[in-house]
Amino acid sequence: MSVKAKYQPVLDLGERLGIKDGNVTEEGGTLKVKGMAQTQYEKDLIWDKIKEIGGENPSDIKANITVEDDSVYHRHVVKSGESLSKIAKHYYGDAMKYKEIFSANTSILNNPDVIYPDQVLVIPKV
């Protein structure tokens, strides 16, 4: 199996996320991946997928993923049925961090219990 085939799920994820300025080359058994994620969250998703395939310190891939907007962790589009605590659990693994999301979005939210589909929420770095 080629190293590119091994890491194809990483390349597929990058495509789904819309990684910009993507460049993939293979040199001497090492896959070199370069691109720009919109947010740190998307960069983390790419790295999580790399580690899932190659382990904690893979030696057969080198990735240079930069972040376009480093002022936030992510921007989340609210879907029907979501709550700030569900969103916090997704991004931080802790539902109680909903307070941080609420605080970062007081310009569009008046009550942490009231959010609407299609609202774009800032997910702050914590």
Coordinates of N, CA and C in Angstrom, one line a residue:
M1 N 0.8 -1.2 0.0 CA 0.0 0.0 0.0 C 0.9 1.2 0.0
S2 N 0.6 2.2 -0.9 CA 1.4 3.4 -0.9 C 1.0 4.3 0.3
V3 N 1.9 5.2 0.7 CA 1.6 6.0 1.8 C 0.5 7.0 1.5
K4 N 0.3 7.3 0.2 CA -0.8 8.2 -0.1 C -2.2 7.4 0.1
A5 N -2.2 6.2 -0.3 CA -3.4 5.3 -0.1 C -3.7 5.1 1.4
K6 N -2.6 5.0 2.2 CA -2.8 4.8 3.6 C -3.5 6.0 4.2
Y7 N -3.1 7.2 3.8 CA -3.6 8.4 4.4 C -4.7 9.0 3.5
Q8 N -5.3 8.3 2.6 CA -6.4 8.8 1.8 C -7.6 9.3 2.6
P9 N -7.9 8.7 3.8 CA -9.0 9.3 4.6 C -8.7 10.7 5.1
V10 N -7.4 11.0 5.3 CA -7.0 12.4 5.7 C -7.2 13.3 4.5
L11 N -6.9 12.9 3.3 CA -7.0 13.7 2.1 C -8.5 14.0 1.8
D12 N -9.3 12.9 2.0 CA -10.8 13.0 1.8 C -11.4 14.0 2.8
L13 N -10.9 13.9 4.1 CA -11.4 14.8 5.1 C -11.1 16.3 4.7
G14 N -9.8 16.5 4.3 CA -9.4 17.8 3.9 C -10.3 18.4 2.8
E15 N -10.7 17.5 1.8 CA -11.5 17.9 0.7 C -12.9 18.3 1.3
R16 N -13.5 17.5 2.2 CA -14.8 17.8 2.8 C -14.8 19.1 3.5
L17 N -13.7 19.3 4.2 CA -13.6 20.6 5.0 C -13.3 21.8 4.2
G18 N -12.9 21.6 2.9 CA -12.6 22.7 2.0 C -11.3 23.3 2.4
I19 N -10.3 22.5 2.7 CA -8.9 23.0 3.0 C -8.4 23.7 1.8
K20 N -7.9 25.0 2.0 CA -7.5 25.8 0.9 C -6.0 25.6 0.6
D21 N -5.6 25.9 -0.6 CA -4.2 25.8 -1.1 C -3.6 24.5 -0.8
G22 N -4.4 23.4 -0.9 CA -3.9 22.1 -0.6 C -2.9 21.6 -1.6
N23 N -1.9 21.0 -1.1 CA -0.8 20.4 -1.9 C -0.4 19.1 -1.3
V24 N -0.3 18.0 -2.1 CA 0.1 16.7 -1.6 C 1.1 16.2 -2.5
T25 N 2.3 15.8 -1.9 CA 3.3 15.2 -2.7 C 3.9 14.0 -1.9
E26 N 4.5 13.0 -2.6 CA 5.0 11.9 -2.0 C 6.5 11.8 -2.3
E27 N 7.4 11.8 -1.3 CA 8.8 11.8 -1.6 C 9.5 10.7 -0.7
G28 N 10.1 9.8 -1.2 CA 10.8 8.8 -0.5 C 10.0 8.1 0.6
G29 N 8.8 7.7 0.3 CA 8.0 7.0 1.3 C 7.3 7.9 2.3
T30 N 7.5 9.2 2.1 CA 6.8 10.2 3.1 C 5.8 11.0 2.3
L31 N 4.6 11.1 2.9 CA 3.6 12.0 2.3 C 3.7 13.4 2.9
K32 N 3.8 14.3 2.0 CA 3.9 15.7 2.5 C 2.5 16.4 2.1
V33 N 1.9 16.9 3.1 CA 0.6 17.6 3.0 C 0.7 19.0 3.5
K34 N 0.1 19.9 2.6 CA 0.1 21.3 3.0 C -1.2 21.9 2.7
G35 N -1.7 22.8 3.5 CA -3.0 23.5 3.2 C -3.4 24.4 4.4
M36 N -4.5 25.1 4.2 CA -5.0 26.1 5.1 C -6.4 25.7 5.5
A37 N -6.6 25.4 6.8 CA -7.9 25.2 7.4 C -8.5 26.5 7.8
Q38 N -9.8 26.6 7.8 CA -10.5 27.8 8.2 C -10.3 28.2 9.7
T39 N -10.3 27.1 10.5 CA -10.2 27.4 12.0 C -9.3 26.3 12.6
Q40 N -9.0 26.6 13.9 CA -8.2 25.6 14.6 C -8.9 24.3 14.8
Y41 N -10.2 24.3 14.9 CA -11.0 23.1 15.1 C -10.8 22.2 13.8
E42 N -10.8 22.8 12.6 CA -10.7 22.0 11.4 C -9.2 21.4 11.4
K43 N -8.3 22.2 11.8 CA -6.9 21.7 11.8 C -6.8 20.6 12.8
D44 N -7.4 20.7 13.9 CA -7.4 19.6 14.9 C -8.0 18.3 14.3
L45 N -9.1 18.5 13.6 CA -9.7 17.3 13.0 C -8.8 16.6 12.0
I46 N -8.0 17.4 11.2 CA -7.1 16.8 10.3 C -6.0 16.0 11.1
W47 N -5.5 16.6 12.1 CA -4.4 16.0 12.9 C -4.9 14.7 13.7
D48 N -6.2 14.8 14.1 CA -6.8 13.6 14.8 C -6.9 12.5 13.8
K49 N -7.2 12.8 12.6 CA -7.3 11.7 11.5 C -5.9 11.2 11.2
I50 N -4.9 12.0 11.1 CA -3.6 11.6 10.9 C -3.1 10.6 12.0
K51 N -3.4 11.0 13.2 CA -2.9 10.2 14.4 C -3.7 8.9 14.4
E52 N -5.0 8.9 14.0 CA -5.8 7.7 14.0 C -5.2 6.7 13.1
I53 N -4.7 7.1 12.0 CA -4.1 6.2 11.0 C -2.6 5.9 11.3
G54 N -1.8 6.9 11.6 CA -0.4 6.7 11.7 C 0.1 6.6 13.1
G55 N -0.7 6.8 14.1 CA -0.2 6.7 15.5 C 0.1 8.2 16.0
E56 N 0.5 8.3 17.3 CA 0.8 9.6 17.9 C 1.9 10.3 17.2
N57 N 3.0 9.7 16.7 CA 4.1 10.4 16.1 C 4.4 9.7 14.7
P58 N 3.5 9.8 13.7 CA 3.8 9.1 12.5 C 5.0 9.7 11.8
S59 N 5.8 8.7 11.3 CA 7.1 9.2 10.6 C 6.9 9.2 9.1
D60 N 5.8 8.7 8.6 CA 5.6 8.6 7.1 C 4.7 9.7 6.5
I61 N 4.4 10.7 7.4 CA 3.6 11.9 6.9 C 4.1 13.1 7.5
K62 N 4.2 14.2 6.8 CA 4.6 15.5 7.3 C 3.5 16.4 6.8
A63 N 2.8 17.1 7.8 CA 1.7 18.0 7.5 C 2.0 19.4 8.0
N64 N 1.8 20.3 7.1 CA 1.9 21.7 7.4 C 0.5 22.4 7.1
I65 N -0.3 22.4 8.2 CA -1.6 22.9 8.1 C -1.7 24.2 8.8
T66 N -2.0 25.3 8.1 CA -2.1 26.6 8.8 C -3.6 26.9 9.0
V67 N -3.8 28.0 9.7 CA -5.2 28.4 10.1 C -5.5 29.8 9.6
E68 N -6.6 29.9 8.8 CA -7.0 31.2 8.2 C -7.5 32.1 9.3
D69 N -8.3 31.7 10.2 CA -8.9 32.6 11.2 C -8.6 32.0 12.6
D70 N -7.5 32.6 13.2 CA -7.1 32.1 14.5 C -7.7 32.9 15.6
S71 N -8.7 33.8 15.3 CA -9.3 34.6 16.4 C -10.3 33.8 17.2
V72 N -10.8 32.6 16.6 CA -11.8 31.8 17.2 C -11.3 30.3 17.1
Y73 N -11.9 29.4 17.9 CA -11.7 28.0 17.7 C -12.4 27.5 16.5
H74 N -13.7 27.9 16.4 CA -14.5 27.5 15.2 C -15.7 28.4 15.1
R75 N -16.4 28.4 14.0 CA -17.7 29.0 13.8 C -18.7 27.9 13.6
H76 N -19.7 27.8 14.4 CA -20.7 26.7 14.3 C -22.0 27.2 13.8
V77 N -22.6 26.5 12.8 CA -23.9 26.8 12.3 C -24.9 26.0 13.1
V78 N -25.8 26.6 13.9 CA -26.8 25.9 14.7 C -27.7 25.0 13.8
K79 N -27.9 23.8 14.3 CA -28.9 22.9 13.6 C -30.1 22.7 14.6
S80 N -31.2 22.3 14.0 CA -32.4 22.1 14.8 C -32.1 21.1 15.8
G81 N -32.6 21.3 17.0 CA -32.5 20.4 18.2 C -31.2 20.6 19.0
E82 N -30.4 21.5 18.6 CA -29.1 21.7 19.3 C -29.4 22.7 20.5
S83 N -28.5 22.6 21.5 CA -28.5 23.5 22.6 C -27.0 24.0 22.8
L84 N -26.8 25.0 23.5 CA -25.4 25.5 23.8 C -24.6 24.4 24.5
S85 N -25.3 23.6 25.4 CA -24.6 22.6 26.2 C -24.2 21.4 25.2
K86 N -25.1 21.1 24.3 CA -24.7 20.0 23.3 C -23.5 20.5 22.4
I87 N -23.6 21.7 22.0 CA -22.5 22.3 21.2 C -21.2 22.3 22.0
A88 N -21.3 22.7 23.3 CA -20.1 22.7 24.1 C -19.5 21.3 24.3
K89 N -20.4 20.4 24.5 CA -20.0 19.0 24.7 C -19.2 18.5 23.4
H90 N -19.7 18.9 22.2 CA -19.1 18.5 21.0 C -17.7 19.1 20.8
Y91 N -17.6 20.3 21.0 CA -16.3 21.0 20.8 C -15.3 20.8 21.9
Y92 N -15.8 20.8 23.2 CA -14.9 20.8 24.3 C -14.9 19.6 25.2
G93 N -15.9 18.7 24.9 CA -16.1 17.5 25.7 C -16.7 17.8 27.1
D94 N -17.2 19.0 27.3 CA -17.7 19.4 28.6 C -18.9 20.3 28.3
A95 N -20.1 19.8 28.6 CA -21.4 20.6 28.4 C -21.4 21.9 29.2
M96 N -20.8 21.9 30.3 CA -20.8 23.1 31.2 C -20.1 24.3 30.6
K97 N -19.3 24.1 29.5 CA -18.6 25.2 28.9 C -19.5 26.0 28.0
Y98 N -20.8 25.6 28.0 CA -21.8 26.4 27.3 C -21.7 27.9 27.6
K99 N -21.3 28.2 28.9 CA -21.2 29.6 29.3 C -20.2 30.4 28.5
E100 N -19.1 29.7 28.1 CA -18.1 30.4 27.3 C -18.6 30.7 25.9
I101 N -19.4 29.7 25.4 CA -20.0 30.0 24.1 C -21.0 31.1 24.2
F102 N -21.8 31.1 25.2 CA -22.8 32.2 25.4 C -22.1 33.5 25.5
S103 N -21.1 33.6 26.3 CA -20.3 34.9 26.5 C -19.7 35.4 25.2
A104 N -19.3 34.5 24.4 CA -18.7 34.9 23.1 C -19.7 35.4 22.1
N105 N -21.0 35.1 22.4 CA -22.0 35.4 21.4 C -23.1 36.3 21.9
T106 N -22.8 37.1 22.9 CA -23.9 38.0 23.5 C -24.3 39.1 22.5
S107 N -23.6 39.3 21.4 CA -24.1 40.2 20.4 C -25.3 39.7 19.7
I108 N -25.5 38.4 19.7 CA -26.6 37.8 19.0 C -27.5 36.9 19.9
L109 N -27.0 36.6 21.1 CA -27.8 35.8 22.0 C -28.2 36.6 23.3
N110 N -29.4 36.5 23.7 CA -29.8 37.2 24.9 C -30.0 36.2 26.1
N111 N -30.2 35.0 25.7 CA -30.5 33.9 26.7 C -29.8 32.7 26.3
P112 N -29.1 32.0 27.2 CA -28.3 30.8 26.8 C -29.3 29.6 26.4
D113 N -30.5 29.7 26.8 CA -31.5 28.7 26.5 C -32.2 28.9 25.2
V114 N -31.9 30.0 24.5 CA -32.7 30.2 23.3 C -31.7 30.5 22.1
I115 N -31.6 29.4 21.2 CA -30.8 29.6 20.0 C -31.6 29.1 18.9
Y116 N -31.3 29.5 17.6 CA -32.1 29.2 16.5 C -31.3 28.5 15.4
P117 N -31.9 27.6 14.6 CA -31.2 27.0 13.5 C -30.7 28.1 12.6
D118 N -29.5 27.9 12.0 CA -28.8 28.7 11.1 C -28.1 29.9 11.7
Q119 N -28.2 30.1 13.0 CA -27.4 31.1 13.6 C -25.9 30.6 13.6
V120 N -25.0 31.6 13.4 CA -23.6 31.2 13.3 C -23.0 31.7 14.6
L121 N -22.5 30.7 15.4 CA -22.0 31.0 16.8 C -20.5 30.9 16.7
V122 N -19.8 31.8 17.4 CA -18.4 31.8 17.6 C -18.2 30.7 18.7
I123 N -17.3 29.8 18.4 CA -16.8 28.9 19.4 C -15.4 29.4 19.9
P124 N -15.3 29.9 21.1 CA -14.1 30.6 21.5 C -13.0 29.6 21.9
K125 N -11.8 30.0 21.8 CA -10.7 29.3 22.3 C -10.8 29.2 23.8
V126 N -10.7 28.1 24.5 CA -10.7 28.0 25.9 C -9.5 27.3 26.4

